[in-house]
Amino acid sequence: MTGTQVKTKPFEVALLLIFVVVCTILIVVIVVSAIEQNATTVIDQSIYLASPTETP
Amino acid sequence: MSSVPRTPLLPMMRFQRRKRLERFASIAAIVIITAAWFYGLTTQHSDASELVANVLPDVVRVVEDRGIFIGYDSQDSNTPVGYAGVGEAVGYGGPVRLLVGVDPAGEVVGIQVIQHRETPGFFRRLHESGFFRQFLGRTSDSPMLLGQDIDGISGATLSAEAIAAGIRQTVYEITATELKPEPRPVAFGLPEITLIALYAVGLFSARSHNVHLKKYLRIGMLIAGVVLLGFVFNRPLTVAHVTSFLAGYWPDWRNDLYWFLLLGGVVLITFVRGKNPYCSWFCPFGAVQECFGMLGGAKPYRPARLNRYLKWFQRSLAFAAIVLGLALRQPTVTSYEPFSTLFTLRGTLFVWALLVIVLFASMIIRRPFCNYLCPIDPVVDFVGFVRNWLRQQ
């Protein structure tokens, strides 16, 4: 975030803030759903079983 | 009430105060990351003995001897009907632990994943495609190598490699013939050569005084980054690399030299030269954002008053991703970058939404994800900050 400082207009600041807020909400949702999905995966270990008695 | 005029802080004092704040924040960050590391380490556990019956179906009684589970088909029997052992190898998101069952003839009869930290969707594909079943009936005489007697699964190569390595190691141990060294030579192919070439061109470019040459070299590196690191290899640098490194989930260097070159190269060059080589030289996602920026005529948005707060916000996001990844011992789940979705065209609805918003925003704001959200930039900045701090001492 270095370089020449460019004058940023108020509506551009608003646009930037909207971008950061919306993306942050999405990031939180992505991480929370990934944690929940992974927790389910670790519990349901039987789906990663391979044995002669397993039904493919 | 008399009003005392406030003396404005001199720029130098403000600068020194900011530096002190940054140093304090750095020390606090290291302390919290260390605490998260200990928390994650002490809370992870799994007992494999209860799962032995899943990989040795006829077993009634299990006795553990030097880390190997010996199975008997009755309470009184002294003749083993099978053996089971736990194998572990590092995949994309951390160690993959497996329980492997072997019959007295030395053939694999059952495999169960005890724990993994891979991306769930990709890992599930391994099971659905019958990857695990390829190992049934194999013995220690089989190479059990991807590309030889085992077929890999596109998009989940690192997870597949880890599973194969874990099973191989366990079968060798159980058969107790001898602990064979890894038969596979060091993996050194096009991805590693590309990465080294990109670093070399970047270093050459940084030393060059020819402005036009630097410009063309940078364009060439960005194209190579998008095409090769992005679409062909699909292995850009993510926060999962950093968290895996801190968690101690280092892959076998012979199988995954690229991992060490990518992470080590960025840290080393930043530490020696004080400049972030990856983000500006060949980050594939940064290059894609620049392409969209050229299409829409994007310009850098740097509001003077907000800039500092936005930078701290970006650092906080990166910090939270690392701390959470370490505390959960799951580096991939907090890797929120939409890189993988762009380069594989696979992802959840929310990651797609993030990707589309970032790409649209890239047409107006120059590199919006890199400048305001990406966790890699603050991590590399931190390395540079430590470097400068040490040089001042």
Short mmCIF file of C-alpha atoms in Angstrom, two decimals:
data_model
loop_
_atom_site.label_atom_id
_atom_site.label_comp_id
_atom_site.label_asym_id
_atom_site.label_seq_id
_atom_site.Cartn_x
_atom_site.Cartn_y
_atom_site.Cartn_z
CA MET A 1 0.00 0.00 0.00
CA THR A 2 2.78 2.37 -0.86
CA GLY A 3 3.29 4.62 -3.82
CA THR A 4 1.96 7.92 -5.05
CA GLN A 5 -0.93 9.26 -2.99
CA VAL A 6 -3.91 9.88 -5.25
CA LYS A 7 -6.73 12.11 -4.07
CA THR A 8 -9.70 9.86 -3.39
CA LYS A 9 -13.20 11.30 -3.72
CA PRO A 10 -15.82 10.77 -0.99
CA PHE A 11 -17.97 8.44 -3.10
CA GLU A 12 -14.84 6.38 -3.87
CA VAL A 13 -14.16 6.08 -0.15
CA ALA A 14 -17.76 4.93 0.35
CA LEU A 15 -17.37 2.41 -2.48
CA LEU A 16 -14.16 1.09 -0.97
CA LEU A 17 -15.73 0.73 2.47
CA ILE A 18 -18.74 -1.12 1.01
CA PHE A 19 -16.35 -3.46 -0.81
CA VAL A 20 -14.35 -4.17 2.36
CA VAL A 21 -17.45 -4.71 4.52
CA VAL A 22 -19.24 -6.99 2.04
CA CYS A 23 -16.11 -9.05 1.41
CA THR A 24 -15.40 -9.33 5.14
CA ILE A 25 -18.90 -10.67 5.76
CA LEU A 26 -18.38 -13.23 3.00
CA ILE A 27 -14.97 -14.18 4.40
CA VAL A 28 -16.47 -14.78 7.85
CA VAL A 29 -19.22 -16.93 6.33
CA ILE A 30 -16.68 -18.89 4.25
CA VAL A 31 -14.46 -19.61 7.26
CA VAL A 32 -17.34 -20.51 9.60
CA SER A 33 -18.94 -22.87 7.05
CA ALA A 34 -15.53 -24.46 6.34
CA ILE A 35 -14.97 -25.07 10.07
CA GLU A 36 -18.45 -26.59 10.43
CA GLN A 37 -17.97 -28.77 7.34
CA ASN A 38 -14.57 -29.98 8.53
CA ALA A 39 -15.89 -30.74 12.01
CA THR A 40 -18.55 -32.94 10.41
CA THR A 41 -15.91 -34.62 8.27
CA VAL A 42 -13.72 -35.55 11.21
CA ILE A 43 -16.67 -37.00 13.12
CA ASP A 44 -18.01 -38.99 10.17
CA GLN A 45 -14.82 -40.96 9.66
CA SER A 46 -16.57 -44.11 8.43
CA ILE A 47 -16.98 -42.66 4.95
CA TYR A 48 -13.21 -42.90 4.49
CA LEU A 49 -13.12 -46.64 5.12
CA ALA A 50 -11.88 -49.19 2.63
CA SER A 51 -12.18 -52.86 3.51
CA PRO A 52 -13.43 -56.04 1.82
CA THR A 53 -16.70 -55.72 3.74
CA GLU A 54 -17.27 -52.14 2.66
CA THR A 55 -20.02 -51.42 0.19
CA PRO A 56 -18.45 -49.29 -2.55
CA MET B 1 -12.34 27.06 32.60
CA SER B 2 -9.14 28.05 30.90
CA SER B 3 -8.38 26.36 27.65
CA VAL B 4 -4.86 25.14 27.17
CA PRO B 5 -3.84 25.13 23.53
CA ARG B 6 -2.83 21.66 22.44
CA THR B 7 0.58 21.40 20.90
CA PRO B 8 0.43 19.32 17.75
CA LEU B 9 2.73 16.35 17.78
CA LEU B 10 5.78 16.81 15.66
CA PRO B 11 5.92 14.46 12.65
CA MET B 12 8.98 12.71 14.08
CA MET B 13 7.22 12.09 17.39
CA ARG B 14 4.18 10.76 15.58
CA PHE B 15 6.41 8.49 13.53
CA GLN B 16 8.18 7.19 16.64
CA ARG B 17 4.88 6.64 18.43
CA ARG B 18 3.58 4.65 15.45
CA LYS B 19 6.75 2.58 15.35
CA ARG B 20 6.42 1.80 19.08
CA LEU B 21 2.81 0.77 18.52
CA GLU B 22 3.81 -1.51 15.64
CA ARG B 23 6.52 -3.15 17.73
CA PHE B 24 4.15 -3.67 20.63
CA ALA B 25 1.54 -5.16 18.25
CA SER B 26 4.19 -7.47 16.73
CA ILE B 27 5.19 -8.83 20.14
CA ALA B 28 1.53 -9.25 21.14
CA ALA B 29 0.85 -11.06 17.86
CA ILE B 30 3.73 -13.49 18.44
CA VAL B 31 2.54 -14.19 22.00
CA ILE B 32 -1.06 -14.86 20.87
CA ILE B 33 0.06 -17.05 17.93
CA THR B 34 2.25 -19.08 20.32
CA ALA B 35 -0.70 -19.47 22.72
CA ALA B 36 -2.94 -20.62 19.83
CA TRP B 37 -0.25 -23.12 18.80
CA PHE B 38 -0.12 -24.63 22.32
CA TYR B 39 -3.90 -24.68 22.56
CA GLY B 40 -4.23 -26.52 19.26
CA LEU B 41 -1.48 -28.97 20.20
CA THR B 42 -2.94 -29.87 23.59
CA THR B 43 -6.54 -30.27 22.43
CA GLN B 44 -5.97 -32.62 19.49
CA HIS B 45 -6.23 -36.33 20.24
CA SER B 46 -7.48 -39.55 18.70
CA ASP B 47 -7.50 -43.12 19.94
CA ALA B 48 -6.90 -45.56 17.09
CA SER B 49 -7.26 -48.79 19.11
CA GLU B 50 -11.06 -48.50 19.10
CA LEU B 51 -11.06 -48.48 15.30
CA VAL B 52 -8.95 -51.62 14.72
CA ALA B 53 -12.07 -53.78 14.19
CA ASN B 54 -12.99 -51.57 11.22
CA VAL B 55 -9.85 -52.52 9.30
CA LEU B 56 -9.54 -56.10 10.59
CA PRO B 57 -13.16 -57.32 10.47
CA ASP B 58 -12.73 -60.74 12.20
CA VAL B 59 -10.82 -59.41 15.17
CA VAL B 60 -12.26 -59.88 18.67
CA ARG B 61 -9.25 -59.07 20.84
CA VAL B 62 -6.59 -56.44 20.21
CA VAL B 63 -3.17 -56.23 21.85
CA GLU B 64 -0.84 -53.30 21.28
CA ASP B 65 2.85 -54.03 20.91
CA ARG B 66 5.36 -51.25 20.16
CA GLY B 67 2.77 -49.18 18.32
CA ILE B 68 1.40 -52.09 16.26
CA PHE B 69 -2.08 -53.48 17.04
CA ILE B 70 -2.15 -57.29 16.89
CA GLY B 71 -5.60 -58.76 16.27
CA TYR B 72 -6.95 -62.18 17.42
CA ASP B 73 -10.25 -63.80 16.40
CA SER B 74 -11.11 -65.02 19.93
CA GLN B 75 -10.32 -64.13 23.51
CA ASP B 76 -8.19 -67.28 23.97
CA SER B 77 -6.42 -67.41 20.62
CA ASN B 78 -2.70 -66.82 20.40
CA THR B 79 -2.53 -66.85 16.60
CA PRO B 80 -2.80 -63.39 15.10
CA VAL B 81 -5.31 -62.93 12.29
CA GLY B 82 -4.08 -59.50 11.37
CA TYR B 83 -2.09 -56.45 12.28
CA ALA B 84 -2.93 -52.77 12.22
CA GLY B 85 -0.81 -49.67 12.46
CA VAL B 86 -1.18 -45.91 12.27
CA GLY B 87 0.47 -44.09 9.39
CA GLU B 88 0.84 -40.37 9.02
CA ALA B 89 1.97 -38.09 6.20
CA VAL B 90 1.49 -34.41 5.52
CA GLY B 91 -1.00 -33.49 2.81
CA TYR B 92 -2.21 -30.08 1.66
CA GLY B 93 -3.73 -28.93 4.95
CA GLY B 94 -1.70 -30.87 7.49
CA PRO B 95 -1.13 -34.45 8.56
CA VAL B 96 -3.40 -37.22 7.32
CA ARG B 97 -3.57 -40.07 9.87
CA LEU B 98 -4.64 -43.50 8.73
CA LEU B 99 -5.20 -46.85 10.35
CA VAL B 100 -4.06 -49.64 8.04
CA GLY B 101 -4.96 -53.30 8.54
CA VAL B 102 -2.73 -56.09 7.16
CA ASP B 103 -3.41 -59.86 7.17
CA PRO B 104 -0.75 -62.44 8.16
CA ALA B 105 0.25 -62.76 4.50
CA GLY B 106 1.17 -59.08 4.51
CA GLU B 107 -1.71 -57.93 2.29
CA VAL B 108 -3.61 -54.72 3.04
CA VAL B 109 -7.15 -55.65 4.08
CA GLY B 110 -8.52 -52.39 5.44
CA ILE B 111 -7.82 -48.66 5.64
CA GLN B 112 -9.52 -46.00 7.68
CA VAL B 113 -8.80 -42.30 7.83
CA ILE B 114 -8.53 -41.34 11.48
CA GLN B 115 -8.02 -37.64 11.01
CA HIS B 116 -7.31 -35.20 8.23
CA ARG B 117 -7.23 -31.48 7.64
CA GLU B 118 -7.65 -31.44 3.90
CA THR B 119 -10.30 -29.47 2.06
CA PRO B 120 -13.40 -31.63 2.68
CA GLY B 121 -14.80 -31.49 -0.87
CA PHE B 122 -11.54 -32.57 -2.49
CA PHE B 123 -10.87 -35.24 0.12
CA ARG B 124 -14.33 -36.73 -0.26
CA ARG B 125 -13.67 -37.17 -3.98
CA LEU B 126 -10.83 -39.56 -3.11
CA HIS B 127 -13.26 -41.86 -1.37
CA GLU B 128 -16.01 -41.55 -3.97
CA SER B 129 -13.59 -42.32 -6.80
CA GLY B 130 -12.42 -45.55 -5.13
CA PHE B 131 -8.90 -44.27 -4.47
CA PHE B 132 -8.58 -46.11 -1.14
CA ARG B 133 -9.68 -49.44 -2.61
CA GLN B 134 -6.66 -49.47 -4.93
CA PHE B 135 -4.49 -50.31 -1.92
CA LEU B 136 -6.43 -53.43 -0.87
CA GLY B 137 -4.40 -56.58 -1.54
CA ARG B 138 -1.11 -54.68 -1.87
CA THR B 139 1.94 -55.89 0.06
CA SER B 140 5.25 -54.35 1.01
CA ASP B 141 6.57 -55.57 -2.35
CA SER B 142 4.23 -53.16 -4.13
CA PRO B 143 5.65 -49.67 -4.75
CA MET B 144 2.27 -48.05 -3.84
CA LEU B 145 3.27 -44.91 -5.70
CA LEU B 146 1.05 -42.51 -7.59
CA GLY B 147 1.61 -42.82 -11.30
CA GLN B 148 2.97 -46.36 -10.97
CA ASP B 149 0.58 -48.89 -9.43
CA ILE B 150 -1.79 -46.30 -7.91
CA ASP B 151 -3.88 -43.85 -9.93
CA GLY B 152 -3.97 -40.31 -8.55
CA ILE B 153 -7.05 -38.11 -8.45
CA SER B 154 -7.02 -34.82 -10.33
CA GLY B 155 -7.33 -31.84 -7.99
CA ALA B 156 -6.42 -33.81 -4.87
CA THR B 157 -2.85 -34.84 -5.70
CA LEU B 158 -1.25 -33.74 -2.43
CA SER B 159 -3.90 -35.50 -0.33
CA ALA B 160 -3.50 -38.65 -2.47
CA GLU B 161 0.30 -38.51 -2.08
CA ALA B 162 -0.05 -38.21 1.70
CA ILE B 163 -2.42 -41.17 1.90
CA ALA B 164 -0.13 -43.33 -0.25
CA ALA B 165 2.90 -42.35 1.84
CA GLY B 166 1.05 -43.09 5.10
CA ILE B 167 -0.13 -46.52 3.92
CA ARG B 168 3.28 -47.39 2.47
CA GLN B 169 5.05 -46.49 5.70
CA THR B 170 2.60 -48.50 7.83
CA VAL B 171 2.72 -51.60 5.62
CA TYR B 172 6.53 -51.57 5.70
CA GLU B 173 6.51 -51.26 9.49
CA ILE B 174 3.96 -54.01 10.00
CA THR B 175 5.56 -56.54 7.71
CA ALA B 176 8.65 -55.90 9.78
CA THR B 177 10.95 -57.03 7.03
CA GLU B 178 12.88 -53.79 7.24
CA LEU B 179 12.06 -50.12 7.26
CA LYS B 180 12.72 -49.34 3.65
CA PRO B 181 13.70 -45.81 2.82
CA GLU B 182 11.27 -43.87 0.66
CA PRO B 183 11.83 -45.32 -2.82
CA ARG B 184 10.75 -42.14 -4.47
CA PRO B 185 13.47 -39.72 -5.60
CA VAL B 186 13.24 -35.98 -4.98
CA ALA B 187 10.33 -34.57 -6.98
CA PHE B 188 11.94 -31.88 -9.12
CA GLY B 189 9.94 -31.01 -12.19
CA LEU B 190 8.37 -28.15 -14.07
CA PRO B 191 6.70 -26.51 -11.02
CA GLU B 192 9.99 -26.26 -9.13
CA ILE B 193 11.93 -25.10 -12.21
CA THR B 194 9.26 -22.46 -12.94
CA LEU B 195 9.38 -21.13 -9.40
CA ILE B 196 13.17 -20.88 -9.34
CA ALA B 197 13.12 -19.19 -12.77
CA LEU B 198 10.54 -16.65 -11.56
CA TYR B 199 12.63 -15.81 -8.50
CA ALA B 200 15.75 -15.47 -10.68
CA VAL B 201 14.04 -13.21 -13.23
CA GLY B 202 12.52 -11.16 -10.40
CA LEU B 203 15.90 -10.65 -8.72
CA PHE B 204 17.49 -9.75 -12.06
CA SER B 205 14.67 -7.30 -12.76
CA ALA B 206 15.06 -5.70 -9.32
CA ARG B 207 18.76 -5.04 -10.00
CA SER B 208 18.21 -3.74 -13.51
CA HIS B 209 18.12 0.03 -14.14
CA ASN B 210 16.41 -0.30 -17.52
CA VAL B 211 12.82 0.84 -16.91
CA HIS B 212 11.44 -0.69 -20.13
CA LEU B 213 13.15 -4.01 -19.48
CA LYS B 214 11.77 -4.09 -15.93
CA LYS B 215 8.27 -3.40 -17.24
CA TYR B 216 8.38 -6.19 -19.82
CA LEU B 217 9.95 -8.65 -17.36
CA ARG B 218 7.20 -7.91 -14.84
CA ILE B 219 4.48 -8.47 -17.46
CA GLY B 220 6.16 -11.75 -18.45
CA MET B 221 6.38 -12.89 -14.82
CA LEU B 222 2.74 -12.01 -14.14
CA ILE B 223 1.61 -13.96 -17.24
CA ALA B 224 3.77 -16.93 -16.18
CA GLY B 225 2.28 -16.63 -12.67
CA VAL B 226 -1.31 -16.73 -13.92
CA VAL B 227 -0.80 -19.49 -16.49
CA LEU B 228 1.63 -21.77 -14.66
CA LEU B 229 1.31 -21.15 -10.90
CA GLY B 230 -2.42 -20.48 -11.30
CA PHE B 231 -4.11 -22.54 -13.96
CA VAL B 232 -1.55 -25.30 -14.67
CA PHE B 233 -0.14 -26.11 -11.21
CA ASN B 234 -2.85 -24.37 -9.15
CA ARG B 235 -0.39 -23.76 -6.34
CA PRO B 236 -0.34 -20.09 -5.38
CA LEU B 237 0.87 -19.01 -1.95
CA THR B 238 -1.97 -18.99 0.58
CA VAL B 239 -2.30 -18.37 4.31
CA ALA B 240 -2.65 -22.17 4.66
CA HIS B 241 1.07 -22.44 3.77
CA VAL B 242 1.94 -20.03 6.59
CA THR B 243 -0.31 -21.73 9.16
CA SER B 244 0.93 -25.19 8.15
CA PHE B 245 4.51 -23.98 8.54
CA LEU B 246 3.82 -22.57 12.02
CA ALA B 247 1.87 -25.68 13.05
CA GLY B 248 4.82 -27.88 12.05
CA TYR B 249 2.90 -29.56 9.25
CA TRP B 250 5.84 -29.69 6.89
CA PRO B 251 5.54 -32.09 3.97
CA ASP B 252 8.29 -34.53 3.05
CA TRP B 253 10.73 -32.37 1.10
CA ARG B 254 11.38 -35.18 -1.36
CA ASN B 255 7.72 -35.32 -2.33
CA ASP B 256 6.94 -31.61 -2.18
CA LEU B 257 10.03 -29.47 -2.76
CA TYR B 258 7.77 -26.82 -4.33
CA TRP B 259 6.19 -26.10 -0.91
CA PHE B 260 9.60 -25.26 0.57
CA LEU B 261 10.72 -23.25 -2.46
CA LEU B 262 7.53 -21.19 -2.50
CA LEU B 263 7.39 -20.33 1.19
CA GLY B 264 11.14 -20.32 1.81
CA GLY B 265 11.90 -18.23 -1.27
CA VAL B 266 9.42 -15.51 -0.35
CA VAL B 267 10.61 -15.32 3.27
CA LEU B 268 14.31 -15.46 2.35
CA ILE B 269 14.14 -12.82 -0.39
CA THR B 270 12.02 -10.53 1.79
CA PHE B 271 14.46 -10.96 4.66
CA VAL B 272 17.56 -10.35 2.54
CA ARG B 273 16.30 -7.65 0.18
CA GLY B 274 13.54 -6.12 2.30
CA LYS B 275 11.02 -6.37 -0.55
CA ASN B 276 8.08 -8.67 -1.08
CA PRO B 277 8.96 -10.69 -4.19
CA TYR B 278 5.79 -12.72 -4.56
CA CYS B 279 2.96 -10.17 -4.55
CA SER B 280 4.45 -7.72 -7.01
CA TRP B 281 6.37 -10.16 -9.22
CA PHE B 282 4.22 -13.17 -9.96
CA CYS B 283 1.19 -13.60 -7.68
CA PRO B 284 -1.35 -15.17 -10.09
CA PHE B 285 -4.40 -13.67 -8.40
CA GLY B 286 -2.78 -10.23 -8.30
CA ALA B 287 -2.07 -10.53 -12.02
CA VAL B 288 -5.70 -11.44 -12.75
CA GLN B 289 -6.85 -8.39 -10.79
CA GLU B 290 -4.44 -6.22 -12.77
CA CYS B 291 -5.90 -7.58 -16.03
CA PHE B 292 -9.41 -6.67 -14.89
CA GLY B 293 -8.05 -3.29 -13.79
CA MET B 294 -6.72 -2.63 -17.29
CA LEU B 295 -10.13 -3.51 -18.74
CA GLY B 296 -11.97 -1.09 -16.48
CA GLY B 297 -9.31 1.58 -16.03
CA ALA B 298 -8.94 0.93 -12.30
CA LYS B 299 -7.02 3.35 -10.13
CA PRO B 300 -5.53 3.01 -6.67
CA TYR B 301 -7.93 4.02 -3.89
CA ARG B 302 -5.90 5.30 -0.99
CA PRO B 303 -7.98 7.57 1.20
CA ALA B 304 -5.44 9.43 3.34
CA ARG B 305 -7.40 9.24 6.61
CA LEU B 306 -8.64 5.67 6.23
CA ASN B 307 -5.53 4.13 4.76
CA ARG B 308 -3.86 3.32 8.06
CA TYR B 309 -7.02 1.78 9.54
CA LEU B 310 -7.62 -0.31 6.44
CA LYS B 311 -4.07 -1.59 6.66
CA TRP B 312 -4.56 -2.60 10.30
CA PHE B 313 -7.85 -4.22 9.35
CA GLN B 314 -6.10 -6.31 6.70
CA ARG B 315 -3.45 -7.31 9.26
CA SER B 316 -6.20 -8.28 11.70
CA LEU B 317 -7.82 -10.53 9.10
CA ALA B 318 -4.52 -12.31 8.42
CA PHE B 319 -3.80 -12.58 12.15
CA ALA B 320 -7.26 -14.04 12.87
CA ALA B 321 -6.88 -16.59 10.05
CA ILE B 322 -3.52 -17.78 11.40
CA VAL B 323 -4.57 -17.88 15.07
CA LEU B 324 -7.79 -19.76 14.28
CA GLY B 325 -5.99 -22.18 11.95
CA LEU B 326 -3.41 -22.95 14.66
CA ALA B 327 -5.97 -23.27 17.46
CA LEU B 328 -8.06 -25.70 15.39
CA ARG B 329 -4.97 -27.37 13.88
CA GLN B 330 -6.73 -27.02 10.51
CA PRO B 331 -4.73 -24.63 8.31
CA THR B 332 -6.95 -24.96 5.23
CA VAL B 333 -10.27 -24.02 6.82
CA THR B 334 -9.19 -20.45 7.52
CA SER B 335 -7.63 -19.98 4.10
CA TYR B 336 -10.33 -17.68 2.75
CA GLU B 337 -8.61 -16.60 -0.47
CA PRO B 338 -10.69 -17.28 -3.61
CA PHE B 339 -7.57 -18.32 -5.61
CA SER B 340 -8.41 -21.99 -5.81
CA THR B 341 -11.95 -21.33 -7.01
CA LEU B 342 -10.68 -19.14 -9.83
CA PHE B 343 -8.03 -21.58 -11.03
CA THR B 344 -9.99 -24.83 -10.61
CA LEU B 345 -13.48 -23.38 -11.22
CA ARG B 346 -14.64 -25.27 -8.13
CA GLY B 347 -15.84 -23.75 -4.89
CA THR B 348 -18.75 -23.07 -2.61
CA LEU B 349 -21.39 -20.46 -3.37
CA PHE B 350 -19.88 -17.97 -0.92
CA VAL B 351 -16.36 -18.30 -2.35
CA TRP B 352 -17.79 -17.78 -5.84
CA ALA B 353 -19.61 -14.68 -4.56
CA LEU B 354 -16.39 -13.33 -3.05
CA LEU B 355 -14.49 -14.04 -6.27
CA VAL B 356 -17.05 -12.30 -8.49
CA ILE B 357 -17.19 -9.24 -6.22
CA VAL B 358 -13.39 -8.98 -6.12
CA LEU B 359 -13.07 -9.29 -9.90
CA PHE B 360 -15.76 -6.67 -10.52
CA ALA B 361 -14.17 -4.35 -7.96
CA SER B 362 -10.80 -4.88 -9.68
CA MET B 363 -12.14 -2.98 -12.68
CA ILE B 364 -12.59 0.13 -10.52
CA ILE B 365 -10.10 -0.23 -7.66
CA ARG B 366 -6.54 -1.32 -8.38
CA ARG B 367 -5.83 -4.77 -6.87
CA PRO B 368 -8.57 -4.49 -4.20
CA PHE B 369 -8.06 -7.95 -2.71
CA CYS B 370 -4.27 -7.57 -2.51
CA ASN B 371 -4.44 -4.11 -0.97
CA TYR B 372 -7.25 -4.55 1.54
CA LEU B 373 -8.03 -8.22 2.22
CA CYS B 374 -5.25 -10.64 1.23
CA PRO B 375 -3.57 -12.27 4.26
CA ILE B 376 -0.28 -12.85 2.44
CA ASP B 377 0.68 -9.18 2.15
CA PRO B 378 0.61 -8.55 5.95
CA VAL B 379 2.56 -11.76 6.60
CA VAL B 380 5.31 -10.79 4.17
CA ASP B 381 5.21 -7.23 5.51
CA PHE B 382 5.77 -8.67 8.99
CA VAL B 383 8.90 -10.47 7.78
CA GLY B 384 10.15 -7.18 6.33
CA PHE B 385 9.27 -5.38 9.57
CA VAL B 386 11.25 -7.88 11.66
CA ARG B 387 14.15 -7.54 9.24
CA ASN B 388 14.21 -3.75 9.57
CA TRP B 389 13.84 -3.96 13.33
CA LEU B 390 16.80 -6.32 13.61
CA ARG B 391 18.91 -4.11 11.35
CA GLN B 392 18.23 -1.11 13.59
CA GLN B 393 19.41 -2.94 16.72
#
